[in-house]
PDB file of C-alpha atoms in Angstrom:
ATOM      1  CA  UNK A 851       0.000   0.000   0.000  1.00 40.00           C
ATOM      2  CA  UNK A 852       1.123   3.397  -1.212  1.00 42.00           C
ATOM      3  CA  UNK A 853       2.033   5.805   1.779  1.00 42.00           C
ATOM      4  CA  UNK A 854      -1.075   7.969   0.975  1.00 42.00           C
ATOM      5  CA  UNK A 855      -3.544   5.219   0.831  1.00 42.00           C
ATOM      6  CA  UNK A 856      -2.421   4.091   4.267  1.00 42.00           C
ATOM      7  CA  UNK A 857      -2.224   7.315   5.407  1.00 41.00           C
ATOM      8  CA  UNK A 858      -5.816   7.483   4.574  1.00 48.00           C
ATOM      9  CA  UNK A 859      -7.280   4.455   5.876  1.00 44.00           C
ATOM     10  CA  UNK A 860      -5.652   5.567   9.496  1.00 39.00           C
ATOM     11  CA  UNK A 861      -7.746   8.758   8.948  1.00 44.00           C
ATOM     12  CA  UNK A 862     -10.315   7.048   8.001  1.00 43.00           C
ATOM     13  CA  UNK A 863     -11.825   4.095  10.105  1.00 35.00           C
ATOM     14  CA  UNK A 864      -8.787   2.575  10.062  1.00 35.00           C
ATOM     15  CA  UNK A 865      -8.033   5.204   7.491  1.00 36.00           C
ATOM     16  CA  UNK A 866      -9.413   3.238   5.245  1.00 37.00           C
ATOM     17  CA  UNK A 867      -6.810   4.475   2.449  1.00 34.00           C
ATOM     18  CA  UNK A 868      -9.780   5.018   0.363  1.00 29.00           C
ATOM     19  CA  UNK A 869      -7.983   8.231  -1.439  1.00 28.00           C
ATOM     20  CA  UNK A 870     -10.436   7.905  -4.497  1.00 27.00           C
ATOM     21  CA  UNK A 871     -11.610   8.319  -8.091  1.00 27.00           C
ATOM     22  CA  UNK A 872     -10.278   6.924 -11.653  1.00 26.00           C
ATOM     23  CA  UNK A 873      -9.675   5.830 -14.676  1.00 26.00           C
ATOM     24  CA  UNK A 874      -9.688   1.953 -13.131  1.00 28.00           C
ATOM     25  CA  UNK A 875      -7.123   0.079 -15.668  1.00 29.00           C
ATOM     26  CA  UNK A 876      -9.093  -2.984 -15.569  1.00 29.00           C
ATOM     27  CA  UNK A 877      -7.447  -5.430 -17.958  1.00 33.00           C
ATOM     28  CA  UNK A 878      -8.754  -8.643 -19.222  1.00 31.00           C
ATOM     29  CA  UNK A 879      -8.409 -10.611 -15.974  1.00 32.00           C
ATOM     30  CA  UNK A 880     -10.127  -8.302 -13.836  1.00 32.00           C
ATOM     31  CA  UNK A 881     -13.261  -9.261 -15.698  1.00 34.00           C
ATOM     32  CA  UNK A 882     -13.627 -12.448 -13.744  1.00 35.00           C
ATOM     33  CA  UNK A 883     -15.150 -10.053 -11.112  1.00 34.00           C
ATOM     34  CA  UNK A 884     -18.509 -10.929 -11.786  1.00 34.00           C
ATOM     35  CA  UNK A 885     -20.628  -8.499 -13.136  1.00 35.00           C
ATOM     36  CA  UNK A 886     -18.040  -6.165 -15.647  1.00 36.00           C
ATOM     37  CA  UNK A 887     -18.118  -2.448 -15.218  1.00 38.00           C
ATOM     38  CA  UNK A 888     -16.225  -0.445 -17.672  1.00 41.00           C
ATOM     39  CA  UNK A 889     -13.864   0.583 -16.101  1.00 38.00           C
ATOM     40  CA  UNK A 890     -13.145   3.986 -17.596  1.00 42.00           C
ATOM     41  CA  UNK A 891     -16.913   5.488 -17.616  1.00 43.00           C
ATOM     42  CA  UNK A 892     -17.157   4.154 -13.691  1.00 43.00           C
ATOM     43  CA  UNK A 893     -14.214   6.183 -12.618  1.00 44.00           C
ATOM     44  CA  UNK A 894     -15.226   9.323 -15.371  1.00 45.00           C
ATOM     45  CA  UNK A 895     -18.700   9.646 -14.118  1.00 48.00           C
ATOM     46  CA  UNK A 896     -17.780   8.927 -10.382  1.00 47.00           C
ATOM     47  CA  UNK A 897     -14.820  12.033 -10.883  1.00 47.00           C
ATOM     48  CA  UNK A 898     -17.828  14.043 -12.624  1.00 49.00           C
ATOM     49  CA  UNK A 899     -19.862  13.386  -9.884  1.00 48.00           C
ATOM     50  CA  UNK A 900     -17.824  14.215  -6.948  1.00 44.00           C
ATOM     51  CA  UNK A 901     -16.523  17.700  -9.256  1.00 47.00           C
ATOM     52  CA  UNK A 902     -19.860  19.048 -10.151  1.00 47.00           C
ATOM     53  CA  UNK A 903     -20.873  18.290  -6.372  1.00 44.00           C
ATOM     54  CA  UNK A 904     -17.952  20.589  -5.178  1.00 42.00           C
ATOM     55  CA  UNK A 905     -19.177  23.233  -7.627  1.00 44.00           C
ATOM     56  CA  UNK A 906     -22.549  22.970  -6.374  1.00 41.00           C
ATOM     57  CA  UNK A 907     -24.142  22.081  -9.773  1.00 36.00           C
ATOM     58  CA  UNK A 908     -25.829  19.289 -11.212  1.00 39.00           C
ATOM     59  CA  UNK A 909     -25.399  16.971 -14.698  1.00 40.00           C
ATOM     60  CA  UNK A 910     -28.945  16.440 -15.906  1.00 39.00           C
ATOM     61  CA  UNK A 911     -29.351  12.702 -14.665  1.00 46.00           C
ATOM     62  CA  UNK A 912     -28.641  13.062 -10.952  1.00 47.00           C
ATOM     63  CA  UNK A 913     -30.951  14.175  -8.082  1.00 49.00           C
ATOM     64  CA  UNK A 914     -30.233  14.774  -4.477  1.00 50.00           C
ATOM     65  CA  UNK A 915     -31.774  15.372  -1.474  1.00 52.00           C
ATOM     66  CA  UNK A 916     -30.023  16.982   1.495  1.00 52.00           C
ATOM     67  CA  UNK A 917     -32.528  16.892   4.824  1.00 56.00           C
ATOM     68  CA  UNK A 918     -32.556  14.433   7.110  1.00 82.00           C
ATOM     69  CA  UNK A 919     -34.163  11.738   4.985  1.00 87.00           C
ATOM     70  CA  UNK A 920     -30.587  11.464   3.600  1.00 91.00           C
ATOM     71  CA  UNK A 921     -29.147  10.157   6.709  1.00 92.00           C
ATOM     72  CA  UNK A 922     -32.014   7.583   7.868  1.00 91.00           C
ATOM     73  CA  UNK A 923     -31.925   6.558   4.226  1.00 91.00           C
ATOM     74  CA  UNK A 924     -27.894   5.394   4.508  1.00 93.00           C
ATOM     75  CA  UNK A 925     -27.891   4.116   7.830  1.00 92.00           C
ATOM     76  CA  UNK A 926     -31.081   2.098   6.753  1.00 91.00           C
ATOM     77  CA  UNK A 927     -28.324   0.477   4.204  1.00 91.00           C
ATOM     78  CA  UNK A 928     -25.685   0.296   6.264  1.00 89.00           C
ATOM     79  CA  UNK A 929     -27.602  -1.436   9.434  1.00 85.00           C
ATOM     80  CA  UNK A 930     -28.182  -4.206   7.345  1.00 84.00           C
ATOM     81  CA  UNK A 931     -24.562  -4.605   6.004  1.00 83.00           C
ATOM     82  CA  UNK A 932     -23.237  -5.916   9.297  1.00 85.00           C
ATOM     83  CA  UNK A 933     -20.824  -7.884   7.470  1.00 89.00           C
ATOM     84  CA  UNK A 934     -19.257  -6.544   4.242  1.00 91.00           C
ATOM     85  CA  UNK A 935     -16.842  -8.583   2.732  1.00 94.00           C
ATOM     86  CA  UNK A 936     -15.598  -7.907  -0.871  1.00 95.00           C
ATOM     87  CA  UNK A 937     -12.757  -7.950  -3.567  1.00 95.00           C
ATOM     88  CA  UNK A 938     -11.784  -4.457  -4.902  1.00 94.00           C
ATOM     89  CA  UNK A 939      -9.886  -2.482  -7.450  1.00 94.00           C
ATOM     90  CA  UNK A 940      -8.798   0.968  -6.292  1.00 91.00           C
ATOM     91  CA  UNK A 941      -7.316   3.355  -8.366  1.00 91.00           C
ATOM     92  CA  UNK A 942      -6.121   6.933  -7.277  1.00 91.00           C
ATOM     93  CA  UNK A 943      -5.380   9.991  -8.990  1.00 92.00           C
ATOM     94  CA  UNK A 944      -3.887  12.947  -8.916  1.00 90.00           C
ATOM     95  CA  UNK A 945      -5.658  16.608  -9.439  1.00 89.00           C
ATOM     96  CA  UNK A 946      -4.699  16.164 -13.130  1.00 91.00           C
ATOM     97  CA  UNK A 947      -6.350  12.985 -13.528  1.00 91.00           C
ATOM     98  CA  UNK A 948      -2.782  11.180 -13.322  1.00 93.00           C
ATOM     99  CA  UNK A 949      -2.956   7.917 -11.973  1.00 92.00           C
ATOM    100  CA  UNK A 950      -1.018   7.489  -8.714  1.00 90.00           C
ATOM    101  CA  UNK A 951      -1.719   4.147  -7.438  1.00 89.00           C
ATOM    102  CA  UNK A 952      -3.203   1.305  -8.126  1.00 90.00           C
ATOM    103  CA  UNK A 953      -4.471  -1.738  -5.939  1.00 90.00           C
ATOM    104  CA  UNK A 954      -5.877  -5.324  -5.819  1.00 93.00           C
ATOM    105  CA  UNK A 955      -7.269  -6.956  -2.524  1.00 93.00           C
ATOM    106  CA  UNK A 956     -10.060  -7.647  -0.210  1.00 94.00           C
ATOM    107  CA  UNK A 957     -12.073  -5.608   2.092  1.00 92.00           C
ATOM    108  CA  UNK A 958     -13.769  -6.955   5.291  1.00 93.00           C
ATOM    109  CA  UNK A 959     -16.260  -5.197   7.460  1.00 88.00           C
ATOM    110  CA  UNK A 960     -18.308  -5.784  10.559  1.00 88.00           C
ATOM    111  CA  UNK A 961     -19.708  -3.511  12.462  1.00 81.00           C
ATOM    112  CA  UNK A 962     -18.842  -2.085  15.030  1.00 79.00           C
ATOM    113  CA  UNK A 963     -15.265  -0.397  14.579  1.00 81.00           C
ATOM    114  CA  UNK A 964     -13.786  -3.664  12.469  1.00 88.00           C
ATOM    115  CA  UNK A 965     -11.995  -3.435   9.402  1.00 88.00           C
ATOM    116  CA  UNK A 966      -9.557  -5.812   7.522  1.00 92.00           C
ATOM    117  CA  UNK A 967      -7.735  -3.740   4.517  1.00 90.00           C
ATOM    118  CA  UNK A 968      -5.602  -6.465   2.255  1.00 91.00           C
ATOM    119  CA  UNK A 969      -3.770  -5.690  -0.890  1.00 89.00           C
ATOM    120  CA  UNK A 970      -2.484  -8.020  -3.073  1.00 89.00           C
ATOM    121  CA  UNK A 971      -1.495  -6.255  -5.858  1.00 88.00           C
ATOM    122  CA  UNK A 972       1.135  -4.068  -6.401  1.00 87.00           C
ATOM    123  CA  UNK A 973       1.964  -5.456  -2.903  1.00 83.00           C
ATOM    124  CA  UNK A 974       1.098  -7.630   0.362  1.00 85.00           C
ATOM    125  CA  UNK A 975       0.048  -5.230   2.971  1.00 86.00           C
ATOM    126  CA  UNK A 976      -2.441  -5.606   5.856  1.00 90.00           C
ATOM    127  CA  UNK A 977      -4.491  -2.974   7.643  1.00 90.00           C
ATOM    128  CA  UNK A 978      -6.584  -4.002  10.502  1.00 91.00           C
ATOM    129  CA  UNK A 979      -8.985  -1.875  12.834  1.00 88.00           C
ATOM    130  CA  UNK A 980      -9.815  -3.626  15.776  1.00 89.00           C
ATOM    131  CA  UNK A 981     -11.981  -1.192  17.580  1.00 86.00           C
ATOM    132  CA  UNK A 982      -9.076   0.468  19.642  1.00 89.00           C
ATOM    133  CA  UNK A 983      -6.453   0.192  17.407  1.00 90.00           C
ATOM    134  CA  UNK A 984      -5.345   0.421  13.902  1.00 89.00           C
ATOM    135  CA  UNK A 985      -2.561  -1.747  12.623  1.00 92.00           C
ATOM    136  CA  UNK A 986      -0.826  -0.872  10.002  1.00 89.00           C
ATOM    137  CA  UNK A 987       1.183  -3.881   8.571  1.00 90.00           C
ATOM    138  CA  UNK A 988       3.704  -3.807   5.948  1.00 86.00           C
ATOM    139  CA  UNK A 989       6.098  -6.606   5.332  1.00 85.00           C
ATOM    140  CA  UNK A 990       8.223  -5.165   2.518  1.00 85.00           C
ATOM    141  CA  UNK A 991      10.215  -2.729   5.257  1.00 88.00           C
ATOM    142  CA  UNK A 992       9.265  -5.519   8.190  1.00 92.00           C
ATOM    143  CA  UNK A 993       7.433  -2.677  10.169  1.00 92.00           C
ATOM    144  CA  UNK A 994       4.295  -2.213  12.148  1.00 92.00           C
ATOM    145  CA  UNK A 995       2.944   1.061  12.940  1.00 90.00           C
ATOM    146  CA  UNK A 996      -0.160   0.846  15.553  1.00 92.00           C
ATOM    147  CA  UNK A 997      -2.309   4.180  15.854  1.00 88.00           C
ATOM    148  CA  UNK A 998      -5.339   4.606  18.367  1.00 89.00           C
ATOM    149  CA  UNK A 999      -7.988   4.372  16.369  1.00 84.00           C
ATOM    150  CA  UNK A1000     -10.218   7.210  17.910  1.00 79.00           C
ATOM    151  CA  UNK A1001      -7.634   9.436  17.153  1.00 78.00           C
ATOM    152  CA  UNK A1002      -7.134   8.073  13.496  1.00 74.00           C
ATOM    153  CA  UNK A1003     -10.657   8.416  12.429  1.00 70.00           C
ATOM    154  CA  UNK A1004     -12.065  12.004  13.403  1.00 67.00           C
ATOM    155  CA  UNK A1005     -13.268  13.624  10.973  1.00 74.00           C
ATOM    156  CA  UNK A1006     -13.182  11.304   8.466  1.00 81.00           C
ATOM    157  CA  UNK A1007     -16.592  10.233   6.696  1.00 88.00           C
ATOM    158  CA  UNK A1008     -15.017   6.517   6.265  1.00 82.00           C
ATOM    159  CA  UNK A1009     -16.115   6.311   9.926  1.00 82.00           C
ATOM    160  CA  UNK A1010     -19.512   5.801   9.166  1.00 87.00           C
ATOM    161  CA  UNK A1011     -19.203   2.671   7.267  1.00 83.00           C
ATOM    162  CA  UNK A1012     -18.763   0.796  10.748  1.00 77.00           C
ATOM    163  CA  UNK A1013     -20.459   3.332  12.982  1.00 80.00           C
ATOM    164  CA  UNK A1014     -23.522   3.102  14.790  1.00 81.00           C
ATOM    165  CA  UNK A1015     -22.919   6.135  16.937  1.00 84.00           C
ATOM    166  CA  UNK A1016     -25.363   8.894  15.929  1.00 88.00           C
ATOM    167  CA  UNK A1017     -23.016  11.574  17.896  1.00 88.00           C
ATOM    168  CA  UNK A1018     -20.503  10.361  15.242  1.00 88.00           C
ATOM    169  CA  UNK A1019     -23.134  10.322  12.516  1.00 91.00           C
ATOM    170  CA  UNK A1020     -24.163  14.085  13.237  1.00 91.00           C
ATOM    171  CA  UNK A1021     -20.809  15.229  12.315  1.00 91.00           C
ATOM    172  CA  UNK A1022     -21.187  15.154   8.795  1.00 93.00           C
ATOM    173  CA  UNK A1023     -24.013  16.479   5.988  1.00 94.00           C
ATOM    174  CA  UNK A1024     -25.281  13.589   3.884  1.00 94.00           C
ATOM    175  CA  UNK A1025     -26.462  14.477   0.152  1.00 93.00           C
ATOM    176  CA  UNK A1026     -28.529  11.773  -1.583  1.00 91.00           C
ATOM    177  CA  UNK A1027     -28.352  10.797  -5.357  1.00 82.00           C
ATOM    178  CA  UNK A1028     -29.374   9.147  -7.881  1.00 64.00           C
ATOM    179  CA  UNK A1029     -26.959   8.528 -11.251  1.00 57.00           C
ATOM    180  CA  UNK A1030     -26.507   6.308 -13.786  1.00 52.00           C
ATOM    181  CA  UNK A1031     -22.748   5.167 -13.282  1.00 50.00           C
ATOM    182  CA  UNK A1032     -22.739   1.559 -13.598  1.00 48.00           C
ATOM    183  CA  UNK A1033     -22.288  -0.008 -17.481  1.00 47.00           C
ATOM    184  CA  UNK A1034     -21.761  -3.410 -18.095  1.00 47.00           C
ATOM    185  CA  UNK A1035     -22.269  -5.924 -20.712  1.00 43.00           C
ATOM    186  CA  UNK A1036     -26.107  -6.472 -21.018  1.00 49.00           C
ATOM    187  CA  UNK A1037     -27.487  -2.615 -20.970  1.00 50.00           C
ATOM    188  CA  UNK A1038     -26.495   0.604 -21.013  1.00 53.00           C
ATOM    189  CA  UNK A1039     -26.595   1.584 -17.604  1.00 58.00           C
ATOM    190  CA  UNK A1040     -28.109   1.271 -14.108  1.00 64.00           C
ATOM    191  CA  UNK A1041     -29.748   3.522 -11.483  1.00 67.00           C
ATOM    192  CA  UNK A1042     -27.819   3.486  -8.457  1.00 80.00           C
ATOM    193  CA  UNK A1043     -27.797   5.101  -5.213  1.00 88.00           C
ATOM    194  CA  UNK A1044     -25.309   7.697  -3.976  1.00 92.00           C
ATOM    195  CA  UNK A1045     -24.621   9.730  -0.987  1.00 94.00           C
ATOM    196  CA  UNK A1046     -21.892  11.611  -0.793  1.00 94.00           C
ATOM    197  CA  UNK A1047     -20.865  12.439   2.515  1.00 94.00           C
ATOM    198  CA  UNK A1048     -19.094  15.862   3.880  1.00 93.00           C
ATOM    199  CA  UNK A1049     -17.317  16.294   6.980  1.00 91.00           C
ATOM    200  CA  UNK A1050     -19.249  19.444   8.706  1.00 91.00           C
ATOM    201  CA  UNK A1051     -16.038  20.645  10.323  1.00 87.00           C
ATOM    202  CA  UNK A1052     -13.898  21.802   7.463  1.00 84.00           C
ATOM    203  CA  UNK A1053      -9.665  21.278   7.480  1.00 80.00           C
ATOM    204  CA  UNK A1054     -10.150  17.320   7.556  1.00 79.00           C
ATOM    205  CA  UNK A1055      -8.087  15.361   5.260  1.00 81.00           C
ATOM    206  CA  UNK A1056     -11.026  14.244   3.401  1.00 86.00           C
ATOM    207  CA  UNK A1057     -13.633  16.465   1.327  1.00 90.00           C
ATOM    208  CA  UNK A1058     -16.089  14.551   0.640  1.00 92.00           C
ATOM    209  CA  UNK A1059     -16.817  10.659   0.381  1.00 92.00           C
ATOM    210  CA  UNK A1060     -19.428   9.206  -2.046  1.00 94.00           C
ATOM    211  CA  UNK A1061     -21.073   5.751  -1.636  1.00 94.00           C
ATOM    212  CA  UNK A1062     -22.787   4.134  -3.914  1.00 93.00           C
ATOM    213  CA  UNK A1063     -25.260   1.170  -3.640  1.00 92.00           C
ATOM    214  CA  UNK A1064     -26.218  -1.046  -6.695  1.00 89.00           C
ATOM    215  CA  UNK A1065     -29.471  -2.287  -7.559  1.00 85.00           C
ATOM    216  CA  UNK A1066     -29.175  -4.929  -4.926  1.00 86.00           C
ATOM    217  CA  UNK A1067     -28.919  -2.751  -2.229  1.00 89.00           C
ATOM    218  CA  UNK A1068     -25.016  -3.782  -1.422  1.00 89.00           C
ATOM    219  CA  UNK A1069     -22.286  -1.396  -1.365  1.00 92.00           C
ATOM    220  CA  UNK A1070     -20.684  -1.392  -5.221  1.00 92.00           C
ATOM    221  CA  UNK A1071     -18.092   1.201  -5.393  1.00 92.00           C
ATOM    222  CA  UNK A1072     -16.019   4.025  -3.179  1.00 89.00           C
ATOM    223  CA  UNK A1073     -15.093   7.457  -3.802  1.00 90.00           C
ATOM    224  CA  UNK A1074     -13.090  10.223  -1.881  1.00 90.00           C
ATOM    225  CA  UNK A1075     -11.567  13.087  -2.703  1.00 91.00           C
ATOM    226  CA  UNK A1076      -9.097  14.620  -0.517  1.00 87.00           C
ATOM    227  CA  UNK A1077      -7.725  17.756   0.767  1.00 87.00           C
ATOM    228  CA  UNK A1078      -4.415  17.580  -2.070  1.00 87.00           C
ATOM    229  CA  UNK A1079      -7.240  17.111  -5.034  1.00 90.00           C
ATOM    230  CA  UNK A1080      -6.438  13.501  -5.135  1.00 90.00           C
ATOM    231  CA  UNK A1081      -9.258  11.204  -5.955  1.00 91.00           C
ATOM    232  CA  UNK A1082      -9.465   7.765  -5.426  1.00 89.00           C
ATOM    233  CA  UNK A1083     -12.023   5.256  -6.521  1.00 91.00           C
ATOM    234  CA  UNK A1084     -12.882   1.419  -4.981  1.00 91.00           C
ATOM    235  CA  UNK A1085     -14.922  -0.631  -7.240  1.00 94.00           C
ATOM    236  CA  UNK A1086     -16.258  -3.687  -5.204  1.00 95.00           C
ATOM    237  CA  UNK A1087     -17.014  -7.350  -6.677  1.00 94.00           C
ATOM    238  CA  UNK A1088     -17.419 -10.742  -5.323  1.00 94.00           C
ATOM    239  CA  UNK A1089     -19.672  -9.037  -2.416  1.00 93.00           C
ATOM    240  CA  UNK A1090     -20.694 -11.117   0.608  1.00 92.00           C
ATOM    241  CA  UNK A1091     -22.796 -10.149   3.286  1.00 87.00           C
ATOM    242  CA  UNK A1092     -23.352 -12.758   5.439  1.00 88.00           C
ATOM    243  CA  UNK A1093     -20.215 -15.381   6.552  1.00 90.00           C
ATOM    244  CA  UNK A1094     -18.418 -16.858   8.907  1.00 92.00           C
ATOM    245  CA  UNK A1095     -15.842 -14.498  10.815  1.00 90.00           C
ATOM    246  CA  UNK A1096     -12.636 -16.361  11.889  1.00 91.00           C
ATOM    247  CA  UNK A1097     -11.792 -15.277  15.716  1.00 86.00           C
ATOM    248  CA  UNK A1098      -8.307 -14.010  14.040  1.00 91.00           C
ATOM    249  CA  UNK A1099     -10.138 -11.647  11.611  1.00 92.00           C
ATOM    250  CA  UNK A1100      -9.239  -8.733  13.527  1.00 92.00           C
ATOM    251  CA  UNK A1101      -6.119  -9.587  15.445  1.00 92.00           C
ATOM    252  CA  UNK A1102      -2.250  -9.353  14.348  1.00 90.00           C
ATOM    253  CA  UNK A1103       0.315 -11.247  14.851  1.00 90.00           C
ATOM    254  CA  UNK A1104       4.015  -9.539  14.791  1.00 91.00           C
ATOM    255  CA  UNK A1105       6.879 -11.637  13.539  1.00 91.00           C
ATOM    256  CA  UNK A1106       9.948 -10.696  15.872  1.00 92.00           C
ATOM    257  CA  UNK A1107      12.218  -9.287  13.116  1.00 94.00           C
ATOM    258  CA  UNK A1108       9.465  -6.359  12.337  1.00 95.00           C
ATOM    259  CA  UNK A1109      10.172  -3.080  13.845  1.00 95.00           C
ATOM    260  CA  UNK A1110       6.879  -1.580  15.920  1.00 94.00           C
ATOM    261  CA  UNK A1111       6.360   1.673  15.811  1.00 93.00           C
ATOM    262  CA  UNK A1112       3.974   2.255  18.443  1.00 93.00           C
ATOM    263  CA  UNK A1113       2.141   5.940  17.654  1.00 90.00           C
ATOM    264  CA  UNK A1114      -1.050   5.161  20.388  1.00 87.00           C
TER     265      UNK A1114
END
């Protein structure tokens, strides 16, 4: 994982390293993830999205809706994704659209304040939240570096992924929206919901975070754009909701050669 991304995830909920948006370079052997968005008009529309949001205008296909109906709506969605578990492409770029970073992995959820971040591709790197802590794991340098989590997630919309706290919840605005952004082989598009999320306190590391649920009600793809213009963008496949959770799901263990770099 990229120092940003990380950086992110431990301001996140575990700073989730969501940085966000993108041109997603998926090539032919990311197609085996189910359902096939294309890749390119995803990350373009998601980008236009998140821009025309920050200019306070519109494109002609999306609606929103900014009282409190917003908020009930999301956490409606999110109470029932107690479990998320999911592979993911992320891509990140840079305020001129450059592409930054790329990653592979898997994403696991359960709420509370539990989060499992693995990357697989460009590299093996492990981020786990525990619900105190966030764990920061990366075995190319051997090193560990453990933040408290309270501390790594204020102010960062991420939060609310695995929050239940409604203090926590009133800490941000919540837009609601409707788009087409998903295309993939059998039509031309699908009406998904979106809510982008903005922190209410402004100087955060993150401006704004858009989720957006597919037709099935699960959580598809992952947008946030942050404080240096960089966008990064999490498209989710292979989505389970309901499974077993191994006791070690959430837990580390520290080979003795890694350096620990204890930040709490």
């Amino acid at each position: 994982m990229n120092k940003a991304v990380s950086v992110y995830f431990v301001s996140a909920l575990a700073t989730m390293s969501f940085a966000a948006n993108a041109t997603l370079e998926l090539d032919s052997n990311l197609k085996e993830f189910g359902t096939y968005y294309d890749a390119d008009t995803v990350g373009k529309e998601l980008a236009d999205d998140t821009n025309a949001s920050m200019n306070n205008s519109q494109s002609p296909n999306v609606t929103t809706d900014t009282d409190d109906s917003s908020s009930s709506a999301l956490q409606a969605l999110l109470s029932e994704m107690k479990q998320f578990r999911a592979s993911f492409a992320q891509t990140v770029v840079d305020g001129q659209q450059n592409v930054v970073h790329e990653a592979q992995g898997t994403l696991t959820m359960t709420r509370p304040n539990k989060l499992r971040w693995e990357t697989t591709f460009p590299d093996e790197t492990l981020l786990i939240a525990d619900g105190e802590a966030v764990w920061n794991v990366d075995t190319f340098v051997e090193q560990v570096t453990i933040l408290s989590q309270d501390n790594a997630i204020k102010d960062n919309p991420i939060v609310l992924l695995t929050s239940t706290d409604e203090a926590t919840w009133s800490k941000f605005t919540i837009d609601q929206m409707s788009s087409v952004s998903a295309v993939n082989s059998d039509d031309n598009g699908s009406v998904l919901q979106s809510f982008q999320i903005t922190p209410k306190e402004e100087g955060g590391q993150i401006v704004t975070l858009t989720l957006t649920f597919n037709e099935d009600n699960a959580l598809a793809s992952l947008n946030m754009l942050d404080a240096q213009q960089q966008i990064s963008t999490l498209v989710f496949n292979n989505i389970e909701t309901r499974f077993p959770v191994p006791a070690d799901t959430f837990s580390v263990e520290i080979p003795d050669s890694f350096i620990i770099d204890d930040q709490r």
